[in-house]
Short mmCIF file of C-alpha atoms in Angstrom, two decimals:
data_model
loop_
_atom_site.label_atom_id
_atom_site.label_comp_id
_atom_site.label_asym_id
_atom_site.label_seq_id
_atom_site.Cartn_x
_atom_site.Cartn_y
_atom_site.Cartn_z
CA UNK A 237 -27.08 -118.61 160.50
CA UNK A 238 -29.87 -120.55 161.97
CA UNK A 239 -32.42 -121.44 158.90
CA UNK A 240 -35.31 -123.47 158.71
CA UNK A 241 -33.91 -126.62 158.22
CA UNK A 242 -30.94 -126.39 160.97
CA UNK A 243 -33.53 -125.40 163.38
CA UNK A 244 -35.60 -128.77 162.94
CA UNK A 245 -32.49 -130.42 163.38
CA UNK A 246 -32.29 -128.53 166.20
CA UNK A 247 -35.33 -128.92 167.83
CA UNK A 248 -34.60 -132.82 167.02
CA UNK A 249 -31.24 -132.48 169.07
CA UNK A 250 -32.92 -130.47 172.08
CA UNK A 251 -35.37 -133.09 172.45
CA UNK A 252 -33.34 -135.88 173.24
CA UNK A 253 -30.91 -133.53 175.95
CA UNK A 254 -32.06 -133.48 179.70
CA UNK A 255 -31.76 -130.15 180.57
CA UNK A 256 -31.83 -130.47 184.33
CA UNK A 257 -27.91 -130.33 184.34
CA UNK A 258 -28.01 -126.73 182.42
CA UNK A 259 -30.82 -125.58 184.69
CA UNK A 260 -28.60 -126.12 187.55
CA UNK A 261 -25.60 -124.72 185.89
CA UNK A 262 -27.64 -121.11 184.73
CA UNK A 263 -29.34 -121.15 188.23
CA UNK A 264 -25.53 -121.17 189.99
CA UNK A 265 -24.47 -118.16 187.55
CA UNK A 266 -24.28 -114.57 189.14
CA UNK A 267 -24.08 -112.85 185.91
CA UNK A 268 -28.37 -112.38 186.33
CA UNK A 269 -28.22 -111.53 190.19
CA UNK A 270 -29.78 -108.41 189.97
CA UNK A 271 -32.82 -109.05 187.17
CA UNK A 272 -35.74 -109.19 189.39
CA UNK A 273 -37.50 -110.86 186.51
CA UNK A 274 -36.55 -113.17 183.26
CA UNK A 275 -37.82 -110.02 181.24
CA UNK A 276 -35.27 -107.83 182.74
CA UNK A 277 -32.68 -110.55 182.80
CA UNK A 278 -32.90 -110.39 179.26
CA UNK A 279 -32.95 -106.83 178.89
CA UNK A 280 -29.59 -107.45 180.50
CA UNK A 281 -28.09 -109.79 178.13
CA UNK A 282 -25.14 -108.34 177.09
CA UNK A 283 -22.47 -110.04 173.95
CA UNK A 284 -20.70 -110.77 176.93
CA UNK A 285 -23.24 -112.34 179.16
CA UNK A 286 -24.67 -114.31 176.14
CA UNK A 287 -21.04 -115.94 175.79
CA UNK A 288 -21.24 -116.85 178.87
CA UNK A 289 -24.47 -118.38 179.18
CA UNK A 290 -23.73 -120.01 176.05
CA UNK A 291 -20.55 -121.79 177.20
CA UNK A 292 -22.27 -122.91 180.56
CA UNK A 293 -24.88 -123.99 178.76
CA UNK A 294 -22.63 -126.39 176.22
CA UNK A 295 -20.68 -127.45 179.26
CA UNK A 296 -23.36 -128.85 180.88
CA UNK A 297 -25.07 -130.46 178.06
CA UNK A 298 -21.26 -131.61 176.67
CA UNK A 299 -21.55 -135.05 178.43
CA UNK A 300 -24.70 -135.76 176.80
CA UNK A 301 -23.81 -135.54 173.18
CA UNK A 302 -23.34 -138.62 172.47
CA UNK A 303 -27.13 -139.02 172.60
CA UNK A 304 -27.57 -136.96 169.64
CA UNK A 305 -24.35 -137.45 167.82
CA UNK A 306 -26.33 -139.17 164.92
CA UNK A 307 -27.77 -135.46 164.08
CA UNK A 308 -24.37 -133.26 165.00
CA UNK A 309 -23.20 -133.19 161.44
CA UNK A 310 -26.29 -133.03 159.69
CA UNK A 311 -27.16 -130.00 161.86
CA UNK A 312 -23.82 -128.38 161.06
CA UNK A 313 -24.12 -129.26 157.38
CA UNK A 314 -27.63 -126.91 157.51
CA UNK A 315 -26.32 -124.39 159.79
CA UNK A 316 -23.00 -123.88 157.53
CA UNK A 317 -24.94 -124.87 154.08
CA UNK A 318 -22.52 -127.41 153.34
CA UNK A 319 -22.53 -131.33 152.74
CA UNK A 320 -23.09 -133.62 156.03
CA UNK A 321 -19.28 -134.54 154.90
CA UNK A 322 -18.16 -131.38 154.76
CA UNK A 323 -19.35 -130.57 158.26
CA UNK A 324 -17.83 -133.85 159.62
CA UNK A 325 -14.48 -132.45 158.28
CA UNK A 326 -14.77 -128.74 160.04
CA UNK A 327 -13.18 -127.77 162.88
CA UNK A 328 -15.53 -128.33 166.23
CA UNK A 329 -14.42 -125.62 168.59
CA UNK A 330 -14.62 -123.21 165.55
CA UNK A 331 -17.87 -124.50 164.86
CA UNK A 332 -18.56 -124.20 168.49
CA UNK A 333 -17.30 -121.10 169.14
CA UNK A 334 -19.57 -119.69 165.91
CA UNK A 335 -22.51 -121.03 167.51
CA UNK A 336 -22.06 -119.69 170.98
CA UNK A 337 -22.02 -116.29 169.21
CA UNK A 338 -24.91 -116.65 166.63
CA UNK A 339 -27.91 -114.46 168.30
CA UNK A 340 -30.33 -116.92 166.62
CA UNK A 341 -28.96 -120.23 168.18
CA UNK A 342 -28.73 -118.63 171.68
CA UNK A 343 -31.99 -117.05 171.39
CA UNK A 344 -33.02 -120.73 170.23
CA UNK A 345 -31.86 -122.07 173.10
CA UNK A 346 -33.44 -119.89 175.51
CA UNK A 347 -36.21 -119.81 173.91
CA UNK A 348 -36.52 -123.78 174.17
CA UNK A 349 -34.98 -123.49 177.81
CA UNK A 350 -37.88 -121.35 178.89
CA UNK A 351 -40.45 -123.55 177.55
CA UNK A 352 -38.87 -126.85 179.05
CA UNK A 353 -38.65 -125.02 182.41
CA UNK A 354 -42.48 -124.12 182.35
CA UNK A 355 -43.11 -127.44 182.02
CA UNK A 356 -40.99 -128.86 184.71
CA UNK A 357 -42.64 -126.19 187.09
#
């Protein structure tokens, strides 16, 4: 579950990413081709879709964590409410694969992806 405090750890993480790689990625997918706006693309979000997104989205941004692998487990350790040594010992495509299907991280993310866009534009 996204909470408070993995959010601002969050927010810390998303900071630090360029996000011209993802824009290019989400921009190349076909999955949206028929949304004449971002409102009705998201109308036609489906489980499905949002998996998808999600994993484009963490592929492109995948060569890039090293720049924010000081806050990886200490975001994991708020998201799963568990110590930062806990989280270092979990499983990362589990962890992964949790995240890409947690409403409130993708909604996060495109959320923040919006707003990063806007300002690009």
């Amino acid at each position: 579950m996204l909470n408070i405090k993995s959010m601002a750890i969050l927010l810390k993480i998303t900071a630090k990413l360029d996000i011209k790689p993802v824009i290019d990625k989400l921009k190349n997918l076909d999955i949206f081709a028929e949304a004449k706006s971002p409102d009705e693309a998201m109308k036609q979000l489906t489980k499905e879709k949002a998996a998808i997104v999600g994993a484009e989205m963490f592929a492109a941004i995948l060569p890039q964590l090293d720049s924010v692998s000081d806050f990886l487990a200490e975001f994991v350790a708020a998201y799963k409410g568990v110590s930062v040594e806990e989280a270092e010992k979990l499983d990362a495509i589990e962890v992964i694969k949790e995240l890409i299907g947690d409403s409130g991280v993708l909604n996060f993310f495109s959320s923040a992806l919006r707003k990063k866009v806007e300002q690009t534009h």
